[in-house]
PDB file of C-alpha atoms in Angstrom:
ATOM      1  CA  UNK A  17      32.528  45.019  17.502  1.00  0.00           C
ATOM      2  CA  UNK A  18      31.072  42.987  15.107  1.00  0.00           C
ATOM      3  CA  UNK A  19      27.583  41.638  14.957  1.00  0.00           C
ATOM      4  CA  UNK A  20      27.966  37.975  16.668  1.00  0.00           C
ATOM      5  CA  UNK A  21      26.560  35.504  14.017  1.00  0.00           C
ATOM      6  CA  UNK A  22      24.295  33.139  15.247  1.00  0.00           C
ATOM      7  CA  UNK A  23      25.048  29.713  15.912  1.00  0.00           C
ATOM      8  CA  UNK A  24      24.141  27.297  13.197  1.00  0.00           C
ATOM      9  CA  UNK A  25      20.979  25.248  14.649  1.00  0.00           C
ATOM     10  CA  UNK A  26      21.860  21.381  15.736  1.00  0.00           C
ATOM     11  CA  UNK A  27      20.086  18.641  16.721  1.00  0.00           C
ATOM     12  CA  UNK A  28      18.408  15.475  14.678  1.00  0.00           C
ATOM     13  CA  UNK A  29      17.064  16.562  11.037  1.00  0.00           C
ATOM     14  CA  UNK A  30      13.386  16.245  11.122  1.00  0.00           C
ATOM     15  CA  UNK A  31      11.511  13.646   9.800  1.00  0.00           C
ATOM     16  CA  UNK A  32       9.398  13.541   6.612  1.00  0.00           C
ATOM     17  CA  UNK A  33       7.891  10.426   5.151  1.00  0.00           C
ATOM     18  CA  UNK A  34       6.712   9.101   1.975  1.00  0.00           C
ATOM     19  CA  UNK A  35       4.014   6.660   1.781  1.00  0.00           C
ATOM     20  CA  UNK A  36       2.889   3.952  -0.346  1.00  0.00           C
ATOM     21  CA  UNK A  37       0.004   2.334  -1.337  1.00  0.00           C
ATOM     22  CA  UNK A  38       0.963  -1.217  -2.538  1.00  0.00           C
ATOM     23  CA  UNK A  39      -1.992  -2.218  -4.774  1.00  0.00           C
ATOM     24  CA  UNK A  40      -1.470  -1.138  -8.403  1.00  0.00           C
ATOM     25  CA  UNK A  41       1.525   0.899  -7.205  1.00  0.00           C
ATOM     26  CA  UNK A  42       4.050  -1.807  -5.855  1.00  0.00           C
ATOM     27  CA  UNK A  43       2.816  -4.690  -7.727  1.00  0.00           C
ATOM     28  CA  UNK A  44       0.703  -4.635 -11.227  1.00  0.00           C
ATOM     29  CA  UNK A  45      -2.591  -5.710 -12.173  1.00  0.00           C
ATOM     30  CA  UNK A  46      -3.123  -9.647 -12.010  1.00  0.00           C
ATOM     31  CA  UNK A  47      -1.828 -10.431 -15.578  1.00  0.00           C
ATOM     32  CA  UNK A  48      -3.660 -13.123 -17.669  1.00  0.00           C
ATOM     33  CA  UNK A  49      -2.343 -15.854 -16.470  1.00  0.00           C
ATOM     34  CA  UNK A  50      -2.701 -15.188 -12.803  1.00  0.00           C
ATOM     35  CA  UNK A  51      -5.781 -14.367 -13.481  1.00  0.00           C
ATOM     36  CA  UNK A  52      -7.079 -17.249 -15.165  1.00  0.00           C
ATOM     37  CA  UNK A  53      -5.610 -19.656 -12.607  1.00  0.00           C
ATOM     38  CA  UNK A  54      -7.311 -18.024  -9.350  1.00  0.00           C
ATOM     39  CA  UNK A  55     -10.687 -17.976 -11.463  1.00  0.00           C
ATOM     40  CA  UNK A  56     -10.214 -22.056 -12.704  1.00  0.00           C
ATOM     41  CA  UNK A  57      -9.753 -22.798  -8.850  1.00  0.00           C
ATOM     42  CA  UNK A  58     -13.096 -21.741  -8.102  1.00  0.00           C
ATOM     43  CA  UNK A  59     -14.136 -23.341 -11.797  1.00  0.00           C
ATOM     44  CA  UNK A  60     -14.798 -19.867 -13.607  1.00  0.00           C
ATOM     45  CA  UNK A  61     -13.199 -18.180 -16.120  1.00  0.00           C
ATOM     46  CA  UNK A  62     -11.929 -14.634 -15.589  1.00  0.00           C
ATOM     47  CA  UNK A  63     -14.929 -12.802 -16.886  1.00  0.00           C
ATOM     48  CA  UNK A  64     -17.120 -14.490 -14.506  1.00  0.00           C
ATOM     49  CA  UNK A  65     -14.710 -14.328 -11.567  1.00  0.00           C
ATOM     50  CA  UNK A  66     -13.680 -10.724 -10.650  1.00  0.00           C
ATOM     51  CA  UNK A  67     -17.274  -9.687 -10.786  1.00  0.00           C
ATOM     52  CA  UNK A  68     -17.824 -12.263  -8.312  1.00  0.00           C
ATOM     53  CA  UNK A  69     -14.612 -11.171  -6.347  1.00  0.00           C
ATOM     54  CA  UNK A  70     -14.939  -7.625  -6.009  1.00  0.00           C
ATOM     55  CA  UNK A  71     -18.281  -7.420  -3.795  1.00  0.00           C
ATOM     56  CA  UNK A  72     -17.007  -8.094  -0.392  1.00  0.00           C
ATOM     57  CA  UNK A  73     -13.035  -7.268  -0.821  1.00  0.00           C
ATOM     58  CA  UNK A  74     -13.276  -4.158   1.078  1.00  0.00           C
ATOM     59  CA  UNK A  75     -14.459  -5.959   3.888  1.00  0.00           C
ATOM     60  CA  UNK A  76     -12.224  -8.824   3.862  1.00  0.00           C
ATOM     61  CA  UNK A  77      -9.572  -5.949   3.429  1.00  0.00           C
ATOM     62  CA  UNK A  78     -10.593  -4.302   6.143  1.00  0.00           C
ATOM     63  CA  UNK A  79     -10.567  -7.412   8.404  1.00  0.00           C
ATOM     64  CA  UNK A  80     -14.712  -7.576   8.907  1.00  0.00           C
ATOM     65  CA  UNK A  81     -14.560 -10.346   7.117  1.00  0.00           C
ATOM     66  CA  UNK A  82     -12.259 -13.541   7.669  1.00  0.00           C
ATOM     67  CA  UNK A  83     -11.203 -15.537   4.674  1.00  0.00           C
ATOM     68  CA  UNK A  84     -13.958 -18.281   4.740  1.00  0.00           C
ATOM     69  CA  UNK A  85     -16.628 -16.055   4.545  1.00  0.00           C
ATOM     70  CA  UNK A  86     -14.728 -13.983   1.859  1.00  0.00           C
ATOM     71  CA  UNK A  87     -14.632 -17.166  -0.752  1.00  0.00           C
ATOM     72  CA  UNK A  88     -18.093 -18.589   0.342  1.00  0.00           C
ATOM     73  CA  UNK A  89     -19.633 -15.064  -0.950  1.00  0.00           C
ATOM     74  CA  UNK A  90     -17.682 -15.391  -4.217  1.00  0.00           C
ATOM     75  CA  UNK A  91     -18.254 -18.868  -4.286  1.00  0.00           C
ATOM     76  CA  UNK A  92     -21.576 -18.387  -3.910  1.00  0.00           C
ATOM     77  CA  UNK A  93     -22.181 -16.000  -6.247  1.00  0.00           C
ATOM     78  CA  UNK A  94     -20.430 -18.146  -9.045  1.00  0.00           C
ATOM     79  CA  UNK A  95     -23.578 -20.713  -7.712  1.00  0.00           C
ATOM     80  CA  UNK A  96     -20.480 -22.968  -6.631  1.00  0.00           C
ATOM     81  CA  UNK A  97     -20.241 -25.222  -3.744  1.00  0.00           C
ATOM     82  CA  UNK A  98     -17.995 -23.181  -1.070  1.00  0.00           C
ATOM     83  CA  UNK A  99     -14.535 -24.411   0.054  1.00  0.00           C
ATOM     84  CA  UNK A 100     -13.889 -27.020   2.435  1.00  0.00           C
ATOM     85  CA  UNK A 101     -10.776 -26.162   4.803  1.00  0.00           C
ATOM     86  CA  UNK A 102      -8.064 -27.403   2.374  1.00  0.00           C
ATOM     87  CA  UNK A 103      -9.537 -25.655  -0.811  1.00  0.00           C
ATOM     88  CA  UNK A 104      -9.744 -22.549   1.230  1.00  0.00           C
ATOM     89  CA  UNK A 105      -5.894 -22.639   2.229  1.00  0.00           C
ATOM     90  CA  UNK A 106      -5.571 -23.278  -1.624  1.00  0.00           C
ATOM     91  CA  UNK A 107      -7.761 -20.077  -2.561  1.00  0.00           C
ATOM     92  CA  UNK A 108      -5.721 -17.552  -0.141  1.00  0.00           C
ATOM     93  CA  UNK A 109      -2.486 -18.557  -1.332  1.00  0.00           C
ATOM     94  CA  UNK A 110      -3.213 -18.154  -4.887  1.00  0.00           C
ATOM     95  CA  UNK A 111      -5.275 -14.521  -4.068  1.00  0.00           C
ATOM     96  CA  UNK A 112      -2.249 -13.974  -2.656  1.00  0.00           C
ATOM     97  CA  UNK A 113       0.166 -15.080  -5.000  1.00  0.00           C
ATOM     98  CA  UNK A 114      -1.682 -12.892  -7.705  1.00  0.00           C
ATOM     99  CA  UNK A 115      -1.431  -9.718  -6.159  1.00  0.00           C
ATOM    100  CA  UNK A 116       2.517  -9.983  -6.377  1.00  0.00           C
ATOM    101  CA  UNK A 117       3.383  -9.739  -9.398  1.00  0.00           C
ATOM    102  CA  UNK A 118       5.936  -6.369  -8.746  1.00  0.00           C
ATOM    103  CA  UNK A 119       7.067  -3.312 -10.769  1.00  0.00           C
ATOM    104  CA  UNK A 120      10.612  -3.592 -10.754  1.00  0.00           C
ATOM    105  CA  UNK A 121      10.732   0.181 -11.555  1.00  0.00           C
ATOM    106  CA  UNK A 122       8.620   0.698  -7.872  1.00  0.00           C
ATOM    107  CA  UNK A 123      11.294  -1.207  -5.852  1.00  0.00           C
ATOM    108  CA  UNK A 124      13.728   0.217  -7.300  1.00  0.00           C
ATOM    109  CA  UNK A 125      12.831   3.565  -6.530  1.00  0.00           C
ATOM    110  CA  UNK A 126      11.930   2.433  -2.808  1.00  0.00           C
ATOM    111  CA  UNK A 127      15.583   1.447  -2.570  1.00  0.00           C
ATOM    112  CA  UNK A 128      16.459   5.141  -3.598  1.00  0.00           C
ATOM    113  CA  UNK A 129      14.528   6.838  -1.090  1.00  0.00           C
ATOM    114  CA  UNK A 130      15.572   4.063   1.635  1.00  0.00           C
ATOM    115  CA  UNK A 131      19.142   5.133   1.219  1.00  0.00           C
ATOM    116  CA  UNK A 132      18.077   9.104   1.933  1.00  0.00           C
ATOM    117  CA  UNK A 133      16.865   8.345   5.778  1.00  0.00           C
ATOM    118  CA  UNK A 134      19.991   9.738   7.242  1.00  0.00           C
ATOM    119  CA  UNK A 135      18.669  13.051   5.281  1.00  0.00           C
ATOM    120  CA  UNK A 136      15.286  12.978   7.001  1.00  0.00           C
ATOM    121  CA  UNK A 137      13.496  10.819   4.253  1.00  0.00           C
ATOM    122  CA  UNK A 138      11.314   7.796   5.693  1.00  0.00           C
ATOM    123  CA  UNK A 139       9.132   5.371   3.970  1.00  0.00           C
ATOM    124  CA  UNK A 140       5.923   4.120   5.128  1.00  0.00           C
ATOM    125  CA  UNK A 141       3.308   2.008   3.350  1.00  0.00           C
ATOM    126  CA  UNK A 142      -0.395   1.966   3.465  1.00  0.00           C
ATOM    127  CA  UNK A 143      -2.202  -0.692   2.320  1.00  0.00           C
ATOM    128  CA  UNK A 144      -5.812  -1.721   2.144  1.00  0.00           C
ATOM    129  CA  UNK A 145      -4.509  -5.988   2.939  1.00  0.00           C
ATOM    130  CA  UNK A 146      -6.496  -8.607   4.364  1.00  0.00           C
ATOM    131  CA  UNK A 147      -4.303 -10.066   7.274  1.00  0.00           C
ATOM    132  CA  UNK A 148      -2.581 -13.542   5.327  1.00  0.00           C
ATOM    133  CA  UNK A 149      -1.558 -10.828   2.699  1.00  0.00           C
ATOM    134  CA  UNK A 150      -0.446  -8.148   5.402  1.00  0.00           C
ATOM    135  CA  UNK A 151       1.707 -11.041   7.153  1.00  0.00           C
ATOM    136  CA  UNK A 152       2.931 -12.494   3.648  1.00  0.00           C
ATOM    137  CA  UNK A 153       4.078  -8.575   2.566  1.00  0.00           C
ATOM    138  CA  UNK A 154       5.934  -8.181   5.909  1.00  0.00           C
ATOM    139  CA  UNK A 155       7.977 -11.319   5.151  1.00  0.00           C
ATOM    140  CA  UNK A 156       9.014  -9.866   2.035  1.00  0.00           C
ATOM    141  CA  UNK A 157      12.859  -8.252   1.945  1.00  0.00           C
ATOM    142  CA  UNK A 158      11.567  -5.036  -0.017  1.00  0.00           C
ATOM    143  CA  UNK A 159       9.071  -4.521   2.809  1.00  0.00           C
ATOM    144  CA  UNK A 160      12.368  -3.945   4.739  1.00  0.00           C
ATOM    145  CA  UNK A 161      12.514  -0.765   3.369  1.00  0.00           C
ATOM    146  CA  UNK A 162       9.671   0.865   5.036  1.00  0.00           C
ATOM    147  CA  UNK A 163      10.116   2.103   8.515  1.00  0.00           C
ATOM    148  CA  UNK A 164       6.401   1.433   9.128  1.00  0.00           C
ATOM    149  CA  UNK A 165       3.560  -0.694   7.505  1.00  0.00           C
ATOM    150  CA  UNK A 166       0.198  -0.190   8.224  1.00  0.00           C
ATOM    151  CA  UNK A 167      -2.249  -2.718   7.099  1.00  0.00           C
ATOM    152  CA  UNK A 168      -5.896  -2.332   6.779  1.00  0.00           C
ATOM    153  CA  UNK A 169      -7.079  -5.630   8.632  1.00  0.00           C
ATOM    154  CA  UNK A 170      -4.333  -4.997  11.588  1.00  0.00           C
ATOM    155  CA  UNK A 171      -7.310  -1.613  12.398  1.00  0.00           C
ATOM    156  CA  UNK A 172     -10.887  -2.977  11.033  1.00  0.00           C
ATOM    157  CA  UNK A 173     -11.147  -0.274   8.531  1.00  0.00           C
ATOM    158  CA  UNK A 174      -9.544   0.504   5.110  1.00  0.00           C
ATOM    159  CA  UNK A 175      -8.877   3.727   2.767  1.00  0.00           C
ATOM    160  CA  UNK A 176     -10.894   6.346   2.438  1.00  0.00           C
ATOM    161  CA  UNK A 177     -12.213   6.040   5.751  1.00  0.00           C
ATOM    162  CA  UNK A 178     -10.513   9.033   7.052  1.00  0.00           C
ATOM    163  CA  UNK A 179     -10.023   7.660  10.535  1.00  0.00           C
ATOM    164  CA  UNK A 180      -7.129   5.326   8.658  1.00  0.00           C
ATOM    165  CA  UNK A 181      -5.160   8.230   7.739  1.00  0.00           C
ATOM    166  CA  UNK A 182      -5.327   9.834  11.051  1.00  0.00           C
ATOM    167  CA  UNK A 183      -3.758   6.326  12.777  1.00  0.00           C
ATOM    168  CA  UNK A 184      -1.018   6.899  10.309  1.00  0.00           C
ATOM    169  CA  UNK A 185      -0.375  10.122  11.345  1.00  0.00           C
ATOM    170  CA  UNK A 186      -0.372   8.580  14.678  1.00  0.00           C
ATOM    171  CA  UNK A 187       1.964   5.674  14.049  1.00  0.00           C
ATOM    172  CA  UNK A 188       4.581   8.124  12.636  1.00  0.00           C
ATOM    173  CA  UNK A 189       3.619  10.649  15.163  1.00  0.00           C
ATOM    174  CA  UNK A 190       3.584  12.968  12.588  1.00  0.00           C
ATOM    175  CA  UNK A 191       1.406  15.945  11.403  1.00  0.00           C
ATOM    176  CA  UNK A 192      -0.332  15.563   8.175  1.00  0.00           C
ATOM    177  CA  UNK A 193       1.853  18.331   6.458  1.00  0.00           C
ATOM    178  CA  UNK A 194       4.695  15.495   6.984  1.00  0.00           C
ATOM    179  CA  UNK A 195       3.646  13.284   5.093  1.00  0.00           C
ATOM    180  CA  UNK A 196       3.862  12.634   0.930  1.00  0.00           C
ATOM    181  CA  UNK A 197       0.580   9.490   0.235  1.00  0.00           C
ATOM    182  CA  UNK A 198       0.965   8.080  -3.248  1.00  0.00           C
ATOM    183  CA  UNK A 199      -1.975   5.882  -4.458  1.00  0.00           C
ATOM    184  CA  UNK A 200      -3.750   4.779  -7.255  1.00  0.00           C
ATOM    185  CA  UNK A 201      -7.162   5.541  -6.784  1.00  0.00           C
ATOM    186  CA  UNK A 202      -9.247   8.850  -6.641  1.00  0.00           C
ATOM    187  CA  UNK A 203     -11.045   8.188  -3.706  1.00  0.00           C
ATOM    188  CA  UNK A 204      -8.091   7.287  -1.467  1.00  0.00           C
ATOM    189  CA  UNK A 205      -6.186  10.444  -2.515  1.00  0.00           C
ATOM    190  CA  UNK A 206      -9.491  12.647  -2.110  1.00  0.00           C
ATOM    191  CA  UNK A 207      -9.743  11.857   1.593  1.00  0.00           C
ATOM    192  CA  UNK A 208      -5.744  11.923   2.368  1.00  0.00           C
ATOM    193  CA  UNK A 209      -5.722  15.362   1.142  1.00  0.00           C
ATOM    194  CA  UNK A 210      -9.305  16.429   2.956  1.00  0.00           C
ATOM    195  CA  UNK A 211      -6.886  15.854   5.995  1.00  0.00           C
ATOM    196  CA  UNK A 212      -4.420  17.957   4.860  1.00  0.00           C
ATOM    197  CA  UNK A 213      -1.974  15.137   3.593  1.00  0.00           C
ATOM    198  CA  UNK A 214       0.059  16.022   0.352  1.00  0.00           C
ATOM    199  CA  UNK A 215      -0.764  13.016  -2.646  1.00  0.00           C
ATOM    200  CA  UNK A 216       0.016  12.142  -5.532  1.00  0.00           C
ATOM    201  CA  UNK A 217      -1.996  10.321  -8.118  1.00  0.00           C
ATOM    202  CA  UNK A 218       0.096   6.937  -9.281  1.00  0.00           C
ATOM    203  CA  UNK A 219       0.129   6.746 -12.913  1.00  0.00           C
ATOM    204  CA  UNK A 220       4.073   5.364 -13.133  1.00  0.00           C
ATOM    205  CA  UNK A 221       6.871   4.798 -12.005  1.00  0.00           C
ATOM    206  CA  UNK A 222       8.708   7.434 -14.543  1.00  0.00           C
ATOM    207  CA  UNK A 223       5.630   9.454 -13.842  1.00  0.00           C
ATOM    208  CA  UNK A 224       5.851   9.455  -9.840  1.00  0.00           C
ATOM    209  CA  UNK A 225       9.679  10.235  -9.795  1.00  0.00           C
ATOM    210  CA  UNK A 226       8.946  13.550 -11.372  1.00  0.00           C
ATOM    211  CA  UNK A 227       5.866  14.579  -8.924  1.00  0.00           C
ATOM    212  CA  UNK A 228       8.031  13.371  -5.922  1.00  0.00           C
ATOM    213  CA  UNK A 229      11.422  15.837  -6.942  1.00  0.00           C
ATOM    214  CA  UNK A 230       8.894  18.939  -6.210  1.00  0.00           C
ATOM    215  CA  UNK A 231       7.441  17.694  -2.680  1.00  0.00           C
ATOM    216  CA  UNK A 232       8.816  19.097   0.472  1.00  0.00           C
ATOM    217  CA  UNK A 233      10.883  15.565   1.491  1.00  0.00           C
ATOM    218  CA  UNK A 234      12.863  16.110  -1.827  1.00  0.00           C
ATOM    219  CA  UNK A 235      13.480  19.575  -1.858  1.00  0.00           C
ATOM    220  CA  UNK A 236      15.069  19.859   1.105  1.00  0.00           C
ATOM    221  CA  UNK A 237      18.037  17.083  -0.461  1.00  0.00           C
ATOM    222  CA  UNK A 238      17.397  18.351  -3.595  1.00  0.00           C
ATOM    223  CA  UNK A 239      20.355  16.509  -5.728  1.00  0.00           C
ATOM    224  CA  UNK A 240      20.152  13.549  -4.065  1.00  0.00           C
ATOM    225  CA  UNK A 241      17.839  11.812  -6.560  1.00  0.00           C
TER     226      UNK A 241
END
């Protein structure tokens, strides 16, 4: 008799996801313009008003610090008067409204992967974002796109802190060898793989298709991109 051949394994195609950072990957650096009108609503010019911003943004990201106390330290270190209640509803919407300036290129390429999920292809993003911004991103239609969003001030801590990266793996319920992190910065990439996470270093969008077509999602519906 012959040798029985054995039956092709069923069942649901596992899961892998890819996962975004949104600063500097998503959307660009402020451009001049942007720039220039956050820093004239605190009555600075650019040069003197990312210094000033910089200082306390992880914390704000991480949701240790509220707004208010955010733009009284930047305020403050300008040696300007800090916002009344009104200003300071002025002041988040614009920080916000700078940060989204998008690459086209990005979303585009989110749409791509989006359409592979019935392949075993999800999309999650990680992002260090102060709550207003975390609540203005999920309102966005491209945010659609990602199964999961995970948002620094929703836990009180932000990238690197490893413990970040291990609530992903959580959320997804997913091992750390399941998971593609794409980011901008060293130190965020540094601690994703410490835990064993595959990353790749944003550069662009031309750039990031390449390094994605050798990872383990994209191999396994290799032609699909």
């Amino acid at each position: 008799m012959p040798t029985p051949t054995a039956p092709t394994p069923t069942g649901p195609t596992p899961t892998e996801w890819i996962v975004f950072d949104f600063g500097g990957v998503i959307c660009v650096p402020p451009p001049d313009p942007a720039s220039e009108a956050l820093a004239a609503a605190v009555g600075a010019t650019p040069a003197e008003f990312w210094p000033a911003y910089w200082p306390d943004r992880l914390a704000y990201d991480a949701g240790t610090t509220d707004a208010a106390a955010f733009w009284h330290g930047v305020c403050a270190r300008l040696g300007r008067p800090g916002p009344d209640p009104d200003r300071l509803e002025l002041l988040v919407a614009g920080d916000i409204a700078v940060w989204m300036h998008l690459k086209q290129d990005t979303l585009d390429l989110l749409a791509e992967l989006a359409a592979l999920a019935d392949r075993g292809v999800a999309l999650a993003l990680l992002s260090n974002a102060p709550v207003e911004m975390a609540r203005h991103i999920e309102r966005q239609d491209w945010a659609r796109l990602f199964r999961h969003r995970v948002f620094s001030a929703d836990l009180g801590l932000a990238k690197p802190d490893p413990r970040i990266y291990r609530h992903l793996c959580e959320r997804l319920d997913a091992r750390p060898s399941e998971l593609v992190f794409i980011d901008d910065r060293k130190e965020n990439l540094d601690a994703a793989r410490a835990l064993g996470i595959e990353s790749i270093h944003y550069t662009d969008t031309p750039t990031l298709r390449v390094d994605l077509a050798g990872t383990r999602p994209l191999t396994r519906v290799s032609g699909s991109m």
